[in-house]
Amino acid sequence: MTTYVFDFAEGNKDQKDLLGGKGANLAEMTNLGLPVPPGFTITTEACKAYLSTGSAPDELAGQVCEHLAALEKAMGKKLGDPTDPLLVSVRSGAKFSMPGMMETVLNVGLNDESVQGLARQADNERFAQDSYRRLLQMFGKTVLDIDGELFESAIEDAKSAKGVQADVDLDADDLRGLVEKFKQIIHDQTGRDFPQDPREQMDLATYAVFQSWNSPRAILYRRQERIPADLGTAVNIVAMVFGNLGADSGTGVAFTRDPSTGMRGIYGDYLQNAQGEDVVAGVRNTVPLADLEKIDKKSYDQLLEIMSTLENHYQDLCDIEFTIERGNLWMLQTRVGKRTAAAAFRIATALIDEGLIDRDEALRRVTGDQLAQLMFPRFGDRSDGKKLTKGMNASPGAAVGKVVFDSPTAVRMAHDGEKVILVRRETNPDDLNGMIAAEGILTSRGGKTSHAAVVARGMGKTCVCGAEELDVDTKGKKLTAPDGTVVSEGDVISIDGSTGDVFLGEVAVTDSPVVEYFEGTLKEEDDLVQAVDKIITHADGVRRLGIRTNADNGEDAARARRFGATGIGLCRTEHMFLGERRQHVERLILADGKEEREAALAELLPLQRGDFVEIFEAMDGLPVTVRLLDPPLHEFLPDLTDLSVRVAIAEEQGKSNEKDRKLLDAVRRLHEQNPMLGLRGVRLGIVIPGLFAMQVRAIAEAAAERRKAGGDPHAEIMIPLVGAVQELELIRDETEKVLATVAEEQSVELDMSIGTMIELPRAALTAGQIAGAADFFSFGTNDLTQTAWGFSRDDVEAAFFARYLEGGIFGVSPFESLDVEGVGRLVRIATEEGRAARPDLKLGICGEHGGDPASVHFFHEVGLDYVSCSPFRVPVARLEGGRAAVL
Ligand code: ADP
Ligand code: MG
Ligand code: MG
C-alpha cells in the first residue's frame, strides 16, 4: 500500500519531491521545535495519481481520516464542530516555489453553525464572520471557479454603502451581510449551495489544489522557469491560526537578508488584524517589519531569534510567513528565498566569510545566468530623462520601453518587436504573460514582497514597485506623476530597478561595474565586484574545461582575453571578405582561367595576412583556431533579383555591360535551393582551386611575421563542414604543402595543428575515421543542430518555434540550449570514437552553446577540453565550467 499522507513530524526538508517545498519545510521547522501549527501533507504522488486518473487513489480518503483524527486529537477540537470548530487551511505546495500560481483555501470547516461556535469561543463575532466570508470567497474562486471580481465588487459595494475605505472598517453586521451575499453568489453561479459539510469542503479543496497544477498560468510559469510539467503539487492541511482576531493579532512576511542586495538587516512587512494574503495583496498599507518591535515586542524578539535559527540551519537566506494570534507567534512557511543576482553573489561570499559554507558550496549557489545579469548595462548619465518619481528598487536592471497598462497589450506589442514597460497598480498571477513580454515592470502599490517584486526577481526582470506617488489609471491608459506630467500608453519611460528611479524618456545606458571589473577599468571596487571576483577565481581554480572565445578581429580577441578567455576557438574568415574586399571575391568567381584566378587570390592574400597578424598579436601565446572559408560564395555576390533587374534595365537602354552580364551568369550558376546544404565549407576548398591554399598561406605568413617580431603565435587550421575523411585528407595534404613552403621561404618553424569541425551527423558517426586525419575536433553545434534536426535556423525559428515551445516539443530552443538527447548523443559518439582512434585528439565546441550554462555542464561531463563562446559570455562559461566541476 502506498503512503499518501505524512504528518509534519514525519518529514524533512530534503523530501521536496514527495512533500513539495512547503510541506518539506513545514516538517523541517516542526522538527526544529519551532511553533508550527500542526498538520499533515498529502503527497505529490497522490496529485499525480489524481491528475492521471481523474480521481483520488482509493487509499487516500482513509489515510486522510487517520491523520485528521490525530490532528483533531492534538488540537482538542473537531473539524467544523458547531460549538468549538477546528479550522484548517488547504494549501498547495510544489517542489519548486511557484509564487501565487496555485491555490490555497483558508478557514475550511466553517459553516452556518460552526461560525456561531467560532464567534462564541473567540468572543468575537466580527472575526468569525470575517473568517467565514473569506472561506466563501476563496472556496468560491478556487474550488468552484467563480470569477473573483464578483466577490471583490460585493466588498467594494459594502464599503461604499457604509462610506468607509478599508476592510477593517466593516463590522460584524456588515460582514454577516457579506456572508449572505457571497452564499447567494455561489448559489447563482453554480446552481447549488455552498457545501456545509466540513469534510466535503476539505476534500473538494484538496482536489482543487491538485487541479491548479494544470491551470494555464501554472503551465506558463513552469515553462518560463523550466520547471518539469510532471512533478505535481502536494497539499498541506494545516490547523488555522488567526491573525484577524484584532489589533493584538496580525500576519507578516520576512527575509533573513535583503533579497535585492543580500545585506543583513530586518526585511519584511507586517499587517495588523489580517489574514493570509492580505499582507502581499495590498488591501491595506503594511508597516515595515521593524515596527513590530513597538507593536508586540515579545513576538518580535522571538521572530528574530527564529530567523537566525533558520539562517544558521539552512545556511542561506530564508523567507518566512508568520502569523501572530493574540500575542502568540506561529510560523506558517519558510523556504530558501529567491534573490537577485547581486544578492546571490553577496550572500554566497558572506556565508563563506561567516564560516557557514565553503567555496565550492558558494560556487554551487550562483549561476551563470545571474552573472550574465550583472553584466547588463545600467543607466549612466541620467540627464536625458526627466525624473518622474522614485519607487522601491525591487529587482535590479535598467529597462527602457513604451508604457503599456495591461498584459495583453504588452504581449501584442512585444510580439511586434516593441520594447515595453508594463505599468500596473499591482500585478497578479494573470499578469504573468505581460511580465514575461515586458522589459520591466512598474507598480504603484505593494512592497518588496508584492507579487510583482517576487515574480520579477525570480525572472531576473527589472522591477520598480510601490511608486506610490504615481496615479496609475489603467482604464484610462495613463499615469500621472506628482508634478502633473501625464504619461500615456506608448510614451517611453526608463526605470531603474537598482535605485527605484522612474524617468520619462529614454535614459542612456553604460557598462555595469562587473563589466568594468572584467575590462580592468573599474576605479572603485565595490563589494559586489569583490564577491564576483572571489567566486570566479574559485571557479577558475576548480574548472577542468578550458574557455576560449569566438572572435574574428583583434578588438574582440583582446576583449575576450581581458574577460578570461585563453585562446580563440573559432576565428571565422568570411567577415574578412566583405565590404571593399567583395570586389576581389567577385573577380575570383568571375576569373577566366588560372591566371585571372591567381591574380584575384594574390590581391586577397596581403589583406588576409594583415587580419591574422592583428589577431595573433591580441592572442599572443594562446591558441587561435582559424576556420577556412565556410559560407556559400553567392553570399559575397549581389542579390539575384537586384542584379537581374539592373542588367535588364541596362539592356533595355542599350547600355549593356559585359561585367554585369558575366556576374549575372555566375550568380545564376551559384544560386542554390538550399544554400545551407550546398556548395560551402570544405566543398569550396575542393571545388575552387587555390582558395584554401591562399588562406593557409596568409595564416602561415602572418605567423612567421609575428614570430620574427618576437611574438608567440599558435595558429590552428580548421576545415569546416567535413562529412567524410577523404575530404579532409585532400585539404590536409594541400595545407601541409603550403605550410612547408612558407616555412622554407621564411626560414621559420611552423608547426600548426590541422583539424576539423564536426557539424554534420555523418562526421559525428564516422569520427573514428576522421580522427585519422585530424589533430582536433571542434563541434559546430549550430550547424550540427540544424543538420541533426533537418531545419534551417533562419527559416524555422521565427516561423514555428513558438508553436513547438507551446506544444512542449522542446522546453527550450535547441539553438539556445543543446539538445542533449539528440545532438548531444552525436557529440558523445564522436568524442568516444574520435578519442578511441586517437587518444591525444583535442576536443572543443564553438557553437553558441559554448556560452549556455546547461550546455557547458554537458560538455564538461562528456569530457571536452574546452568550450568557445562570444566574448561577453566568457565569464559565464568560466563560472559554469567551475560549477560543473563541483556539482
Ligand atoms: P502561497 O503558496 O501562495 O504563499 P500559502 O499556502 O502559503 O499560499 O497560503 C496563503 C496565505 O495563507 C499565506 O499568507 C499563509 O501564511 C496563510 N495561511 C496558510 N495556512 C494558514 C493557517 N493554517 N493559518 C493561518 N494562515 C495560513
Ligand atoms: Mg505562502
Ligand atoms: Mg558551421
Coordinates of N, CA and C in Angstrom, one line a residue, residues 100-237:
G100 N 2.2 32.4 -6.0 CA 0.9 32.8 -6.5 C 0.3 32.0 -7.6
M101 N 1.0 31.0 -8.0 CA 0.5 30.3 -9.2 C -0.6 29.3 -8.9
M102 N -0.6 28.7 -7.7 CA -1.6 27.7 -7.4 C -2.4 28.2 -6.2
E103 N -3.2 27.3 -5.7 CA -4.3 27.8 -4.8 C -4.2 27.4 -3.4
T104 N -4.8 28.1 -2.5 CA -4.9 27.8 -1.1 C -6.2 28.3 -0.6
V105 N -6.9 27.5 0.2 CA -8.1 27.9 0.8 C -8.0 27.9 2.4
L106 N -8.4 29.0 3.0 CA -8.2 29.1 4.4 C -9.6 28.9 5.1
N107 N -9.6 28.7 6.4 CA -10.8 28.6 7.2 C -11.7 27.5 6.8
V108 N -11.2 26.4 6.3 CA -12.0 25.3 5.9 C -12.6 24.7 7.2
G109 N -13.9 24.4 7.2 CA -14.5 23.8 8.4 C -15.6 24.8 8.9
L110 N -15.7 26.0 8.4 CA -16.7 26.9 8.8 C -18.0 26.6 8.0
N111 N -19.1 26.7 8.7 CA -20.4 26.7 8.0 C -21.4 27.5 8.8
D112 N -22.7 27.5 8.5 CA -23.6 28.3 9.2 C -23.7 28.1 10.7
E113 N -23.4 26.9 11.1 CA -23.4 26.6 12.5 C -22.1 26.9 13.2
S114 N -21.0 26.3 12.6 CA -19.7 26.5 13.3 C -19.3 27.9 13.4
V115 N -19.8 28.8 12.5 CA -19.4 30.2 12.6 C -19.9 30.8 13.9
Q116 N -21.0 30.3 14.3 CA -21.5 30.7 15.7 C -20.6 30.3 16.8
G117 N -20.2 29.0 16.7 CA -19.3 28.4 17.7 C -18.0 29.2 17.7
L118 N -17.5 29.5 16.6 CA -16.2 30.2 16.5 C -16.3 31.6 17.1
A119 N -17.5 32.2 16.9 CA -17.7 33.6 17.4 C -17.7 33.5 19.0
R120 N -18.4 32.5 19.5 CA -18.5 32.4 20.9 C -17.2 32.1 21.6
Q121 N -16.5 31.1 20.9 CA -15.2 30.7 21.5 C -14.2 31.9 21.5
A122 N -14.2 32.7 20.5 CA -13.2 33.8 20.4 C -13.8 35.0 21.0
D123 N -15.1 34.9 21.4 CA -15.8 36.1 21.9 C -15.6 37.3 21.0
N124 N -15.8 37.0 19.7 CA -15.6 38.0 18.7 C -16.4 37.7 17.4
E125 N -17.5 38.2 17.3 CA -18.5 38.0 16.2 C -17.9 38.5 14.9
R126 N -17.3 39.6 15.0 CA -16.7 40.2 13.7 C -15.7 39.2 13.1
F127 N -14.8 38.8 14.0 CA -13.7 37.8 13.5 C -14.3 36.6 12.8
A128 N -15.4 36.0 13.5 CA -16.0 34.8 12.9 C -16.6 35.0 11.6
Q129 N -17.3 36.1 11.5 CA -18.0 36.4 10.2 C -16.9 36.8 9.1
D130 N -15.8 37.4 9.5 CA -14.8 37.8 8.6 C -14.1 36.5 8.1
S131 N -13.9 35.5 9.0 CA -13.3 34.3 8.6 C -14.2 33.5 7.6
Y132 N -15.5 33.6 7.9 CA -16.4 32.8 7.0 C -16.5 33.4 5.6
R133 N -16.6 34.8 5.6 CA -16.7 35.4 4.2 C -15.4 35.1 3.5
R134 N -14.2 35.0 4.1 CA -13.0 34.7 3.4 C -13.1 33.2 2.9
L135 N -13.6 32.3 3.7 CA -13.7 30.9 3.2 C -14.6 30.9 1.9
L136 N -15.8 31.6 2.0 CA -16.7 31.6 0.9 C -16.1 32.1 -0.3
Q137 N -15.3 33.2 -0.1 CA -14.7 33.8 -1.2 C -13.6 33.0 -1.9
M138 N -12.7 32.4 -1.0 CA -11.6 31.6 -1.6 C -12.1 30.3 -2.2
F139 N -13.1 29.7 -1.5 CA -13.7 28.4 -1.9 C -14.4 28.7 -3.3
G140 N -15.1 29.8 -3.3 CA -15.9 30.1 -4.5 C -15.0 30.3 -5.7
K141 N -13.9 31.0 -5.4 CA -12.9 31.3 -6.5 C -12.2 30.1 -7.0
T142 N -11.6 29.4 -6.0 CA -10.6 28.3 -6.4 C -11.3 27.0 -6.6
V143 N -12.3 26.7 -5.8 CA -12.9 25.3 -5.9 C -14.0 25.4 -6.9
L144 N -14.8 26.4 -6.8 CA -16.0 26.5 -7.7 C -15.8 27.3 -9.0
D145 N -14.6 27.8 -9.1 CA -14.3 28.6 -10.4 C -15.1 29.8 -10.7
I146 N -15.5 30.4 -9.6 CA -16.4 31.6 -9.8 C -15.4 32.9 -10.0
D147 N -15.8 33.8 -10.8 CA -15.0 35.0 -11.1 C -14.8 35.7 -9.8
G148 N -13.6 35.9 -9.3 CA -13.3 36.6 -8.1 C -13.8 38.0 -8.0
E149 N -13.9 38.7 -9.2 CA -14.4 40.0 -9.2 C -15.8 40.2 -8.6
L150 N -16.6 39.1 -8.7 CA -18.0 39.2 -8.1 C -17.9 39.4 -6.6
F151 N -17.0 38.7 -6.0 CA -16.8 38.8 -4.5 C -16.2 40.2 -4.2
E152 N -15.2 40.5 -5.0 CA -14.5 41.8 -4.7 C -15.4 43.0 -4.8
S153 N -16.3 42.9 -5.8 CA -17.1 44.1 -6.0 C -18.2 44.1 -4.9
A154 N -18.6 42.9 -4.4 CA -19.6 43.0 -3.3 C -18.9 43.6 -2.1
I155 N -17.6 43.4 -1.9 CA -16.9 44.0 -0.8 C -16.9 45.5 -1.0
E156 N -16.5 45.9 -2.2 CA -16.5 47.3 -2.6 C -17.8 48.0 -2.3
D157 N -18.9 47.3 -2.7 CA -20.3 47.9 -2.5 C -20.5 48.1 -1.0
A158 N -20.2 47.0 -0.2 CA -20.4 47.1 1.2 C -19.7 48.3 1.8
K159 N -18.4 48.5 1.3 CA -17.6 49.6 1.9 C -18.2 50.9 1.5
S160 N -18.6 51.1 0.2 CA -19.1 52.4 -0.2 C -20.5 52.7 0.4
A161 N -21.3 51.6 0.6 CA -22.6 51.8 1.3 C -22.4 52.4 2.6
K162 N -21.3 52.0 3.3 CA -21.0 52.4 4.6 C -20.1 53.7 4.6
G163 N -19.6 54.0 3.5 CA -18.7 55.2 3.4 C -17.4 55.0 4.1
V164 N -16.8 53.8 4.0 CA -15.5 53.5 4.6 C -14.5 53.1 3.5
Q165 N -13.2 53.1 3.9 CA -12.2 52.8 2.9 C -11.7 51.3 3.0
A166 N -11.5 50.9 4.3 CA -10.7 49.7 4.5 C -11.7 48.5 5.0
D167 N -11.2 47.3 4.7 CA -12.0 46.1 5.1 C -12.2 46.1 6.6
V168 N -11.2 46.6 7.3 CA -11.3 46.5 8.8 C -12.4 47.4 9.3
D169 N -12.9 48.4 8.5 CA -13.9 49.3 9.0 C -15.3 48.6 8.9
L170 N -15.4 47.5 8.3 CA -16.6 46.7 8.2 C -16.8 46.0 9.6
D171 N -18.0 46.1 10.1 CA -18.2 45.5 11.4 C -18.9 44.1 11.2
A172 N -19.3 43.5 12.4 CA -19.8 42.2 12.3 C -21.1 42.1 11.5
D173 N -21.9 43.1 11.6 CA -23.2 43.1 10.8 C -22.9 43.2 9.3
D174 N -22.0 44.1 9.0 CA -21.6 44.2 7.6 C -21.1 42.9 7.0
L175 N -20.3 42.3 7.8 CA -19.7 41.0 7.4 C -20.7 39.9 7.3
R176 N -21.6 39.9 8.2 CA -22.7 38.9 8.1 C -23.5 39.1 6.8
G177 N -23.7 40.4 6.5 CA -24.4 40.7 5.2 C -23.6 40.2 4.0
L178 N -22.3 40.4 4.1 CA -21.4 39.9 3.0 C -21.5 38.4 2.9
V179 N -21.5 37.7 4.1 CA -21.6 36.2 4.0 C -22.8 35.8 3.3
E180 N -24.0 36.5 3.6 CA -25.2 36.1 2.9 C -25.0 36.4 1.4
K181 N -24.5 37.5 1.1 CA -24.3 37.9 -0.3 C -23.4 36.9 -1.1
F182 N -22.3 36.5 -0.4 CA -21.4 35.5 -1.0 C -22.1 34.2 -1.2
K183 N -22.9 33.8 -0.3 CA -23.6 32.5 -0.4 C -24.5 32.6 -1.6
Q184 N -25.2 33.7 -1.8 CA -26.0 34.0 -2.9 C -25.3 33.9 -4.2
I185 N -24.1 34.5 -4.2 CA -23.3 34.5 -5.5 C -23.0 33.0 -5.8
I186 N -22.6 32.3 -4.8 CA -22.2 30.9 -5.1 C -23.5 30.1 -5.6
H187 N -24.6 30.4 -5.0 CA -25.8 29.7 -5.5 C -26.1 30.1 -6.9
D188 N -26.0 31.4 -7.2 CA -26.4 31.9 -8.5 C -25.4 31.4 -9.6
Q189 N -24.1 31.3 -9.2 CA -23.1 30.9 -10.2 C -23.0 29.4 -10.5
T190 N -23.4 28.6 -9.4 CA -23.1 27.2 -9.6 C -24.4 26.4 -9.6
G191 N -25.5 27.1 -9.2 CA -26.8 26.4 -9.1 C -26.9 25.5 -7.9
R192 N -25.9 25.6 -7.0 CA -26.1 24.8 -5.7 C -25.5 25.6 -4.6
D193 N -25.8 25.1 -3.3 CA -25.4 25.9 -2.2 C -24.0 25.5 -1.8
F194 N -23.4 26.4 -1.1 CA -22.1 26.2 -0.5 C -22.1 25.0 0.4
P195 N -21.2 24.0 0.1 CA -21.2 22.8 0.9 C -21.0 23.0 2.4
Q196 N -22.0 22.6 3.2 CA -21.9 22.8 4.7 C -21.0 21.7 5.4
D197 N -20.9 20.6 4.7 CA -20.1 19.5 5.4 C -18.6 19.8 5.4
P198 N -18.0 19.9 6.6 CA -16.6 20.3 6.6 C -15.7 19.4 5.9
R199 N -15.9 18.1 6.0 CA -15.0 17.2 5.3 C -15.2 17.3 3.8
E200 N -16.4 17.5 3.3 CA -16.6 17.7 1.9 C -15.8 18.9 1.4
Q201 N -15.9 20.0 2.3 CA -15.1 21.2 1.9 C -13.6 20.9 1.8
M202 N -13.1 20.1 2.7 CA -11.7 19.8 2.8 C -11.3 19.0 1.5
D203 N -12.1 18.0 1.2 CA -11.8 17.1 0.1 C -11.9 17.9 -1.3
L204 N -12.9 18.7 -1.4 CA -13.1 19.5 -2.6 C -11.9 20.5 -2.8
A205 N -11.5 21.1 -1.7 CA -10.4 22.0 -1.7 C -9.1 21.3 -2.1
T206 N -8.9 20.1 -1.6 CA -7.8 19.3 -1.9 C -7.7 19.0 -3.4
Y207 N -8.8 18.6 -4.0 CA -8.8 18.3 -5.4 C -8.6 19.5 -6.3
A208 N -9.2 20.6 -5.8 CA -8.9 21.9 -6.5 C -7.5 22.3 -6.5
V209 N -6.8 22.0 -5.4 CA -5.3 22.3 -5.4 C -4.6 21.3 -6.4
F210 N -5.0 20.1 -6.4 CA -4.4 19.2 -7.4 C -4.6 19.7 -8.8
Q211 N -5.8 20.1 -9.1 CA -6.1 20.6 -10.4 C -5.4 21.9 -10.8
S212 N -5.1 22.7 -9.7 CA -4.4 24.0 -10.0 C -3.0 23.8 -10.6
W213 N -2.5 22.6 -10.4 CA -1.2 22.3 -11.1 C -1.3 22.5 -12.6
N214 N -2.4 22.2 -13.1 CA -2.5 22.3 -14.6 C -3.3 23.6 -15.0
S215 N -3.4 24.6 -14.2 CA -4.0 25.8 -14.6 C -3.1 26.5 -15.7
P216 N -3.7 27.2 -16.6 CA -2.9 27.8 -17.7 C -1.8 28.7 -17.1
R217 N -2.0 29.4 -16.1 CA -0.9 30.3 -15.6 C 0.2 29.5 -15.0
A218 N -0.2 28.4 -14.3 CA 0.9 27.5 -13.7 C 1.7 26.9 -14.8
I219 N 1.0 26.5 -15.9 CA 1.8 25.9 -17.0 C 2.7 26.9 -17.6
L220 N 2.2 28.1 -17.8 CA 3.1 29.1 -18.4 C 4.3 29.4 -17.5
Y221 N 4.0 29.5 -16.2 CA 5.1 29.8 -15.3 C 6.2 28.7 -15.3
R222 N 5.7 27.5 -15.4 CA 6.7 26.4 -15.4 C 7.5 26.4 -16.6
R223 N 6.9 26.7 -17.8 CA 7.6 26.8 -19.0 C 8.7 27.9 -18.9
Q224 N 8.3 29.0 -18.4 CA 9.2 30.1 -18.2 C 10.4 29.8 -17.3
E225 N 10.1 29.1 -16.2 CA 11.1 28.8 -15.2 C 11.8 27.4 -15.5
R226 N 11.4 26.8 -16.6 CA 11.9 25.5 -16.9 C 11.7 24.5 -15.8
I227 N 10.5 24.5 -15.2 CA 10.2 23.5 -14.2 C 9.4 22.4 -14.9
P228 N 9.8 21.1 -14.6 CA 9.2 20.0 -15.3 C 7.7 20.0 -15.1
A229 N 6.9 19.5 -16.1 CA 5.5 19.6 -16.0 C 4.9 18.4 -15.2
D230 N 5.7 17.4 -14.9 CA 5.1 16.2 -14.3 C 5.3 16.0 -12.8
L231 N 5.7 17.1 -12.1 CA 6.0 16.9 -10.7 C 4.8 16.8 -9.8
G232 N 3.8 17.5 -10.2 CA 2.6 17.6 -9.4 C 2.8 18.4 -8.1
T233 N 1.7 18.7 -7.4 CA 1.8 19.5 -6.2 C 1.4 18.7 -5.0
A234 N 2.0 18.9 -3.9 CA 1.5 18.3 -2.6 C 0.4 19.2 -2.1
V235 N -0.4 18.7 -1.1 CA -1.4 19.5 -0.4 C -1.1 19.5 1.1
N236 N -1.0 20.7 1.7 CA -0.8 20.7 3.1 C -2.1 21.1 3.9
I237 N -2.5 20.3 4.8 CA -3.6 20.6 5.7 C -3.1 21.1 7.0

